[in-house]
PDB file of N, CA and C in Angstrom:
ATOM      1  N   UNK A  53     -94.525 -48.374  84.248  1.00 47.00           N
ATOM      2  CA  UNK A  53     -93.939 -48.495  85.561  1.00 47.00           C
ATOM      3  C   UNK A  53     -93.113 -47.244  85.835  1.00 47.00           C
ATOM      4  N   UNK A  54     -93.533 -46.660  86.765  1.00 49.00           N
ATOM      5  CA  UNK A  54     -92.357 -45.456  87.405  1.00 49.00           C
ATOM      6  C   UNK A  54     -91.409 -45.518  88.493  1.00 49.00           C
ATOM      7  N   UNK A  55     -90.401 -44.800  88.051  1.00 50.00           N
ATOM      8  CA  UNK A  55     -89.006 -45.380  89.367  1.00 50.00           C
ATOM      9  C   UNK A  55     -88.145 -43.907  89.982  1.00 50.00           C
ATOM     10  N   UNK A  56     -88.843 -44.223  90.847  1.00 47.00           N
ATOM     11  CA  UNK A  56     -88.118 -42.945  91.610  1.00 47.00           C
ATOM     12  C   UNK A  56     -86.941 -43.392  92.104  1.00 47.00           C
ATOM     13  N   UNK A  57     -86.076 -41.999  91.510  1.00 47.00           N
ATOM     14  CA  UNK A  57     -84.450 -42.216  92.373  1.00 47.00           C
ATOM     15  C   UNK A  57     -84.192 -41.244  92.783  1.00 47.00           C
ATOM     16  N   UNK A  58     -82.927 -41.879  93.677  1.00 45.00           N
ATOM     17  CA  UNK A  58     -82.970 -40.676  94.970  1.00 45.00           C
ATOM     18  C   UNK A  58     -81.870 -39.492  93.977  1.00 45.00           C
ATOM     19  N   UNK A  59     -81.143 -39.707  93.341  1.00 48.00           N
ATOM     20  CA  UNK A  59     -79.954 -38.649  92.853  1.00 48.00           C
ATOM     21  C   UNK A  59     -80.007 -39.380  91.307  1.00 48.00           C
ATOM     22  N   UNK A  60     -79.657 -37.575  90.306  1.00 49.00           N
ATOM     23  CA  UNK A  60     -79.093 -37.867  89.112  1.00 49.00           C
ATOM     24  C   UNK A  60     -78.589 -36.459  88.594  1.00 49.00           C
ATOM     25  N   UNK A  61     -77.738 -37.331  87.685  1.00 52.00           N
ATOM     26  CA  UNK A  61     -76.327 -36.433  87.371  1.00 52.00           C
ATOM     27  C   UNK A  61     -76.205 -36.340  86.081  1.00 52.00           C
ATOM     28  N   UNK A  62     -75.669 -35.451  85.115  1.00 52.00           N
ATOM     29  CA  UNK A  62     -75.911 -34.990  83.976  1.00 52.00           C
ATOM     30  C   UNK A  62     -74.549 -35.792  83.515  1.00 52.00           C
ATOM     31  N   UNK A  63     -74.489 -36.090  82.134  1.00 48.00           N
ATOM     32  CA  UNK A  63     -73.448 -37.054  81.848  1.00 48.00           C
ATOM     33  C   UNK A  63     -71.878 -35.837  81.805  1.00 48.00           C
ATOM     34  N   UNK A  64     -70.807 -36.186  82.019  1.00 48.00           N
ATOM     35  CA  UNK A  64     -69.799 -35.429  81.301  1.00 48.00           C
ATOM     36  C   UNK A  64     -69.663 -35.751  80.200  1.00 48.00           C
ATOM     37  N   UNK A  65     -69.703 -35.845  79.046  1.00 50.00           N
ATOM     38  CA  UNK A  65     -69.509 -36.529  77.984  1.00 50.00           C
ATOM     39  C   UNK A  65     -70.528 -35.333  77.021  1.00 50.00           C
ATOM     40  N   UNK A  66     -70.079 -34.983  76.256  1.00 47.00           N
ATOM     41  CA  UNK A  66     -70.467 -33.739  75.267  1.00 47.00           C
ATOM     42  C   UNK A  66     -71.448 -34.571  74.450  1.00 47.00           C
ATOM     43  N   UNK A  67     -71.703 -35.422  74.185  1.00 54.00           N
ATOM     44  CA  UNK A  67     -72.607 -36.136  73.325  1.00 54.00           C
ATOM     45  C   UNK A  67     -73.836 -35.929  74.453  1.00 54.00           C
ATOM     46  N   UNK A  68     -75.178 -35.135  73.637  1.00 56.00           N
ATOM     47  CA  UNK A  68     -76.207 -35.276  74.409  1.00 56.00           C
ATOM     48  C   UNK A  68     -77.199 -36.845  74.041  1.00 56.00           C
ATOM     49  N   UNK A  69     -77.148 -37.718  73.970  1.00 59.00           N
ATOM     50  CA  UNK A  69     -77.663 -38.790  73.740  1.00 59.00           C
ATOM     51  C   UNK A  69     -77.427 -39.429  75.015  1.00 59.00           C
ATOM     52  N   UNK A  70     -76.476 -39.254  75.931  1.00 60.00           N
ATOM     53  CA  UNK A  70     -76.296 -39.852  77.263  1.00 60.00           C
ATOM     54  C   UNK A  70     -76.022 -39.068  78.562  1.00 60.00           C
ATOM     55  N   UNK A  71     -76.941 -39.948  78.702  1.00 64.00           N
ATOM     56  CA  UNK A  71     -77.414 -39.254  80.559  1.00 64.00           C
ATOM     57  C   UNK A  71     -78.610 -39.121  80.515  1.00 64.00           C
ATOM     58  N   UNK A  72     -79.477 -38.551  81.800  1.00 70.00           N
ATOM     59  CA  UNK A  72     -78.752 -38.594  82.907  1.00 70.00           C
ATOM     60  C   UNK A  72     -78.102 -39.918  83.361  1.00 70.00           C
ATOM     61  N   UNK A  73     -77.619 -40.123  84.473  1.00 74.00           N
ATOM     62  CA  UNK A  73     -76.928 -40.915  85.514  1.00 74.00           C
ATOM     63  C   UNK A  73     -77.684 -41.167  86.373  1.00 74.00           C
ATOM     64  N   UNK A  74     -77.598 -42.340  87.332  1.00 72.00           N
ATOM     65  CA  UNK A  74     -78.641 -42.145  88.536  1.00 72.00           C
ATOM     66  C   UNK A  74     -77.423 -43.454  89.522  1.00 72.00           C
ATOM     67  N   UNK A  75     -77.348 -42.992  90.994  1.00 71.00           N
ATOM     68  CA  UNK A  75     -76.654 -43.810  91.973  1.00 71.00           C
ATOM     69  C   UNK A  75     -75.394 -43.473  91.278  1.00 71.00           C
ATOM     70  N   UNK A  76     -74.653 -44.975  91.632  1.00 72.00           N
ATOM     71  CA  UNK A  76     -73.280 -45.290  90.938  1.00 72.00           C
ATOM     72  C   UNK A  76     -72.846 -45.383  89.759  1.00 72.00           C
ATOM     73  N   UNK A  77     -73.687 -44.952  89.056  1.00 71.00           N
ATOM     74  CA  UNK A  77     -73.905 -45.673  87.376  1.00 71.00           C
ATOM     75  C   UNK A  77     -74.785 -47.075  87.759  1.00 71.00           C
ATOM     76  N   UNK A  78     -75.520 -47.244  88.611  1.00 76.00           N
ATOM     77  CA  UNK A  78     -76.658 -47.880  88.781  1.00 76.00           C
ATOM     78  C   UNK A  78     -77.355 -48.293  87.267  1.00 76.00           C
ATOM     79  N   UNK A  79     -77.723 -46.700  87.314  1.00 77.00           N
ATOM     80  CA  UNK A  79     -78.496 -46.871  85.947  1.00 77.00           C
ATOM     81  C   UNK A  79     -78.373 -45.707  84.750  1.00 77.00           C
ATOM     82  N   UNK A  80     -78.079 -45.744  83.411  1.00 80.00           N
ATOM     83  CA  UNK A  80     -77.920 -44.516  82.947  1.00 80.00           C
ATOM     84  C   UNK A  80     -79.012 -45.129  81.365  1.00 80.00           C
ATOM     85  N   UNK A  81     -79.375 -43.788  81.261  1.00 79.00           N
ATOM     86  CA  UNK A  81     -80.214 -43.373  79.781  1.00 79.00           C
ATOM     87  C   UNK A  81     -78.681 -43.103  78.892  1.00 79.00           C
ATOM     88  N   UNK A  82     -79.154 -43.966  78.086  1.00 78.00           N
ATOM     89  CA  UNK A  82     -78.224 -43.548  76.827  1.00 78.00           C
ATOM     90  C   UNK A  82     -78.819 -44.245  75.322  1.00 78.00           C
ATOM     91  N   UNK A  83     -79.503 -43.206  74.624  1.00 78.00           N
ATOM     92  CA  UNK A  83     -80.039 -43.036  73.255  1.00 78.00           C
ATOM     93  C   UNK A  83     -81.370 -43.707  73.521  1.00 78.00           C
ATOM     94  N   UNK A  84     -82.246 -43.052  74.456  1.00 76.00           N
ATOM     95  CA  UNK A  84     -83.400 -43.434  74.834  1.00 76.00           C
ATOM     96  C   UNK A  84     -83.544 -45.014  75.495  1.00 76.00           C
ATOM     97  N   UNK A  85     -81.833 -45.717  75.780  1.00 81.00           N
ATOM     98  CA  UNK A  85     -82.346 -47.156  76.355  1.00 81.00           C
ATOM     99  C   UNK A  85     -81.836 -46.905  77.785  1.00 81.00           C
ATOM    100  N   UNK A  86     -82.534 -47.876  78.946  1.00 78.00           N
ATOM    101  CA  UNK A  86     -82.476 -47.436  80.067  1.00 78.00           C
ATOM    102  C   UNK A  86     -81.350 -48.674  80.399  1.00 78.00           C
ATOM    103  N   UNK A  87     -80.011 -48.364  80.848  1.00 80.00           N
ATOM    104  CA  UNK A  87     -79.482 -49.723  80.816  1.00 80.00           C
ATOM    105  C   UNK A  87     -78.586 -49.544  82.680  1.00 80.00           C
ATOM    106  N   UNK A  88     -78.608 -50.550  82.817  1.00 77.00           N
ATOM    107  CA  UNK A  88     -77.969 -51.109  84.195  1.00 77.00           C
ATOM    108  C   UNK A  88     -77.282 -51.590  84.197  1.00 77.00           C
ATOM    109  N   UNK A  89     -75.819 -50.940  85.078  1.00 74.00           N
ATOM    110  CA  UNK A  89     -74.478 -51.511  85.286  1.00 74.00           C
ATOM    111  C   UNK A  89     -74.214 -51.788  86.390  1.00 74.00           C
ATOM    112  N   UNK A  90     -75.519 -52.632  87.883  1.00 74.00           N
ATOM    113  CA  UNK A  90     -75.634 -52.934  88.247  1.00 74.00           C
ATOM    114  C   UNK A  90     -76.373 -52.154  89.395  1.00 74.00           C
ATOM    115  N   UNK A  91     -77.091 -52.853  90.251  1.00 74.00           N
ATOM    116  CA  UNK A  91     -78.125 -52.449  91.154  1.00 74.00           C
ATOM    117  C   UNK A  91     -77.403 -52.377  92.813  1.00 74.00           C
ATOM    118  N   UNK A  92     -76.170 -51.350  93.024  1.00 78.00           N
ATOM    119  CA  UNK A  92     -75.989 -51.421  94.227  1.00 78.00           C
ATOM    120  C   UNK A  92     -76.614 -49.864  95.498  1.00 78.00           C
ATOM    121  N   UNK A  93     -76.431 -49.013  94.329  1.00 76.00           N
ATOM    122  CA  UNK A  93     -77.506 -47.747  94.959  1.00 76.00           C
ATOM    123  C   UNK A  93     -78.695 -47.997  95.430  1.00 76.00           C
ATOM    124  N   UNK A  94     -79.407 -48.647  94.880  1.00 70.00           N
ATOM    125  CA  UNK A  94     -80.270 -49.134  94.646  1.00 70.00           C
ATOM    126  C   UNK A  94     -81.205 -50.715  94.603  1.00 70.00           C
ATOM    127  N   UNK A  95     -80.722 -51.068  95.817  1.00 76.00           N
ATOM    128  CA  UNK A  95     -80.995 -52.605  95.820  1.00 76.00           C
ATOM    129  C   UNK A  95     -82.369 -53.049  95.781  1.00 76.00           C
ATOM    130  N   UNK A  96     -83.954 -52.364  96.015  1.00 77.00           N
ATOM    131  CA  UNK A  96     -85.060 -52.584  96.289  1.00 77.00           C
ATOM    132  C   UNK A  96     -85.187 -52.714  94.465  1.00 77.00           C
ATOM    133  N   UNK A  97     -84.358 -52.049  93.333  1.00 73.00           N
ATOM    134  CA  UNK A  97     -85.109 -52.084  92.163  1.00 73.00           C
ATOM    135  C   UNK A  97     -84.836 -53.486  91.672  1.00 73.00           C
ATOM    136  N   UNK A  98     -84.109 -54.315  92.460  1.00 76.00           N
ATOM    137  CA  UNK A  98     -83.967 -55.564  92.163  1.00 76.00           C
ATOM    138  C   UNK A  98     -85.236 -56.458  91.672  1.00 76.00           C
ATOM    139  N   UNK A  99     -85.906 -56.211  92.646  1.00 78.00           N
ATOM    140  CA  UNK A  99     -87.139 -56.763  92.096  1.00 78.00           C
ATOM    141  C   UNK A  99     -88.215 -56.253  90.934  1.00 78.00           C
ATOM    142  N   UNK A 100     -87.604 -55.407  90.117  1.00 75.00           N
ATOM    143  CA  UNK A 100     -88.389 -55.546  89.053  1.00 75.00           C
ATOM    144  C   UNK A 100     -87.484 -55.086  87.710  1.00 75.00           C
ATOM    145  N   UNK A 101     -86.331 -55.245  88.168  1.00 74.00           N
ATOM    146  CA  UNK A 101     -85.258 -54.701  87.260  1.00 74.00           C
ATOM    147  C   UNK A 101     -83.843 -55.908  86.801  1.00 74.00           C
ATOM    148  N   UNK A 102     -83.524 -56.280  85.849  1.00 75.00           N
ATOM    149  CA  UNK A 102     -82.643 -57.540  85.541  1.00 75.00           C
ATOM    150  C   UNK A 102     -81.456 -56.431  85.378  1.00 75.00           C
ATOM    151  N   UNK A 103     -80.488 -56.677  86.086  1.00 74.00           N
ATOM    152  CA  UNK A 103     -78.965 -55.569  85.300  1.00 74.00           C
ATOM    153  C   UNK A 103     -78.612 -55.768  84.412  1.00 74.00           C
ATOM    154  N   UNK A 104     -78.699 -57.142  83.609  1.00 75.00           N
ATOM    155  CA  UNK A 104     -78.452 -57.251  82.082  1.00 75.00           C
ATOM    156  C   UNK A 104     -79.696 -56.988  81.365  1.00 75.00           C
ATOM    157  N   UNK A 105     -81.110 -56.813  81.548  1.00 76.00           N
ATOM    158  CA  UNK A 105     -81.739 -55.977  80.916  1.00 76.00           C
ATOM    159  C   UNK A 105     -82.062 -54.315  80.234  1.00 76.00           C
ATOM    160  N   UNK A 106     -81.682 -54.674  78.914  1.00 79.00           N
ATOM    161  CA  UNK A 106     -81.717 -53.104  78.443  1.00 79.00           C
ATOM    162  C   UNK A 106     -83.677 -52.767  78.010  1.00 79.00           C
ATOM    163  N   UNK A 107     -83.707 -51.594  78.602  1.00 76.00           N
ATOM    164  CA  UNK A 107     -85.086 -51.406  78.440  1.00 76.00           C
ATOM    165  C   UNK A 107     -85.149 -50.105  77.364  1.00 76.00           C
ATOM    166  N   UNK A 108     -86.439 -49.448  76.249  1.00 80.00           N
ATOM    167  CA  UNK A 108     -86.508 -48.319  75.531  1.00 80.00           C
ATOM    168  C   UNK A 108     -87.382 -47.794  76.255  1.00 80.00           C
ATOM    169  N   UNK A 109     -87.236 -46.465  76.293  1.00 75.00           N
ATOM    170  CA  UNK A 109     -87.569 -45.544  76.846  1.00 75.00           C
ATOM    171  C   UNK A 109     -88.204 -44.685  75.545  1.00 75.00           C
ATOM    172  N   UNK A 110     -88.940 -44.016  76.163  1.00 74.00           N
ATOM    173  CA  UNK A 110     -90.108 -43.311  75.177  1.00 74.00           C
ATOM    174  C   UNK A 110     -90.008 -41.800  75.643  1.00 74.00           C
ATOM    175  N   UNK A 111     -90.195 -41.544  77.065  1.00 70.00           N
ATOM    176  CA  UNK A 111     -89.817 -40.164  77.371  1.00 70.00           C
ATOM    177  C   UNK A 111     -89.653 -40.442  79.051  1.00 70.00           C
ATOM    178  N   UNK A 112     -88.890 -39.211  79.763  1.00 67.00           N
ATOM    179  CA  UNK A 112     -88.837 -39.454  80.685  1.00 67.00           C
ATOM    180  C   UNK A 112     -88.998 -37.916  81.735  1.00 67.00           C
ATOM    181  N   UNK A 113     -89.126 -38.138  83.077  1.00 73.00           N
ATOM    182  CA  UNK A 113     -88.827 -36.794  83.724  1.00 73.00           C
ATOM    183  C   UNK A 113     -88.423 -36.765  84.836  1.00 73.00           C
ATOM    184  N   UNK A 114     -87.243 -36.190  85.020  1.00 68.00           N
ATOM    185  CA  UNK A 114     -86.041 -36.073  85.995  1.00 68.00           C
ATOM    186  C   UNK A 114     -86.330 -34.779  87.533  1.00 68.00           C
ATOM    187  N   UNK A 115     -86.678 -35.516  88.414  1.00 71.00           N
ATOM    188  CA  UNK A 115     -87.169 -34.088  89.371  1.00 71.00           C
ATOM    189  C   UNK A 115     -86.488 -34.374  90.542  1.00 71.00           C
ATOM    190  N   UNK A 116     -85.992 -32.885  90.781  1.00 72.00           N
ATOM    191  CA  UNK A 116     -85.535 -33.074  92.039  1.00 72.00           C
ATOM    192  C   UNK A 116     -86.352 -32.404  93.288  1.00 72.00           C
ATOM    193  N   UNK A 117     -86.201 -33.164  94.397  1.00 69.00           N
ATOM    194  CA  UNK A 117     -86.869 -33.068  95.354  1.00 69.00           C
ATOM    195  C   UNK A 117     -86.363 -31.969  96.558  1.00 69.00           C
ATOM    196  N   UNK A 118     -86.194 -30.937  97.172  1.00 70.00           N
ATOM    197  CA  UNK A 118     -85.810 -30.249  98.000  1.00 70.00           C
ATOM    198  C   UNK A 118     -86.659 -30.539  99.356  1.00 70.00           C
ATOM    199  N   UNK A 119     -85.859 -30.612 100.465  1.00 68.00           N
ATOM    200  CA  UNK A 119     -86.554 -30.400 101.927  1.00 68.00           C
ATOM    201  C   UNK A 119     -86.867 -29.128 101.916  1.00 68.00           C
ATOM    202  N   UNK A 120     -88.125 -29.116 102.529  1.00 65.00           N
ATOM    203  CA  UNK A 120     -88.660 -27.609 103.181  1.00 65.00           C
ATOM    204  C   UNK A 120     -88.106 -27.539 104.777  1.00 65.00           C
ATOM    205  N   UNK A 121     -87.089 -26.735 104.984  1.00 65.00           N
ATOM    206  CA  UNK A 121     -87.004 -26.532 106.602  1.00 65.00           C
ATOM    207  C   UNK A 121     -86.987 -24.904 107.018  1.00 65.00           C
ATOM    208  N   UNK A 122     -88.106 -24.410 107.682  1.00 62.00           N
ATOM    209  CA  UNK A 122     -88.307 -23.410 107.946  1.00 62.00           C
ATOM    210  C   UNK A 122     -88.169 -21.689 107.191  1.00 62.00           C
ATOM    211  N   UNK A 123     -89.411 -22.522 106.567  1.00 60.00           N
ATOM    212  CA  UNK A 123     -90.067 -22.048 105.023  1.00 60.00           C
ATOM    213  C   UNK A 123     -91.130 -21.139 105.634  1.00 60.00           C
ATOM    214  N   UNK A 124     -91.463 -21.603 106.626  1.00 62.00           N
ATOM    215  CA  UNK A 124     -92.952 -20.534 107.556  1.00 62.00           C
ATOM    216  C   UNK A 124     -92.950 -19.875 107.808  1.00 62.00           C
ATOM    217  N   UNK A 125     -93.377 -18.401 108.049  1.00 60.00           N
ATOM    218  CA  UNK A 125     -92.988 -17.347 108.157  1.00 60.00           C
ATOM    219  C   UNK A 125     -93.784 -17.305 109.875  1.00 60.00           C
ATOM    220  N   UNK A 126     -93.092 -16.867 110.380  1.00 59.00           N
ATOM    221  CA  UNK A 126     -93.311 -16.995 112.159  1.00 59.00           C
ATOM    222  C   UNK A 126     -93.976 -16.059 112.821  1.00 59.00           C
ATOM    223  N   UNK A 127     -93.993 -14.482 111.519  1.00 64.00           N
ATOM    224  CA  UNK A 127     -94.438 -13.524 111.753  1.00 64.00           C
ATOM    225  C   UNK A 127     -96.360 -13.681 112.050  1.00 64.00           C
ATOM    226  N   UNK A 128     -96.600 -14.998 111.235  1.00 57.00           N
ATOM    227  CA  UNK A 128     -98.213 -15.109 110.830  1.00 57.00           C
ATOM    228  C   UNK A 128     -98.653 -15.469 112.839  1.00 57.00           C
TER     229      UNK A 128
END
């Protein structure tokens, strides 16, 4: 199953085992488990996501999305 989110944030915390972040602390990776401290960023993942469910994670990939606004060159 794949879950696109709209924002994520690198942990502060010097231990690389945690993070990223995603929403409010919605949802954070920490030591490959995907765990939820509740679904308010994010209310549509309700339906396939329990907030007291901790899930393992195997690998993951974090992308961010940029708007294109007047990227065209006008000269063409």
């Amino acid at each position: 199953m794949e879950i696109l989110l709209k924002c994520a944030s690198q942990s502060d915390s010097p231990n690389n085992s945690y993070g990223p972040i995603f929403g409010n602390r919605d949802l954070a990776i920490i030591s490959n488990i995907l765990i939820s401290g509740g679904l308010n960023s994010y209310p549509e993942a309700k339906l396939f996501l329990n907030p007291q469910q901790e899930l393992f994670i195997e690998d993951y990939e974090v992308f961010k999305v940029n708007k294109l606004i007047n990227r065209i060159d006008p000269s063409r």
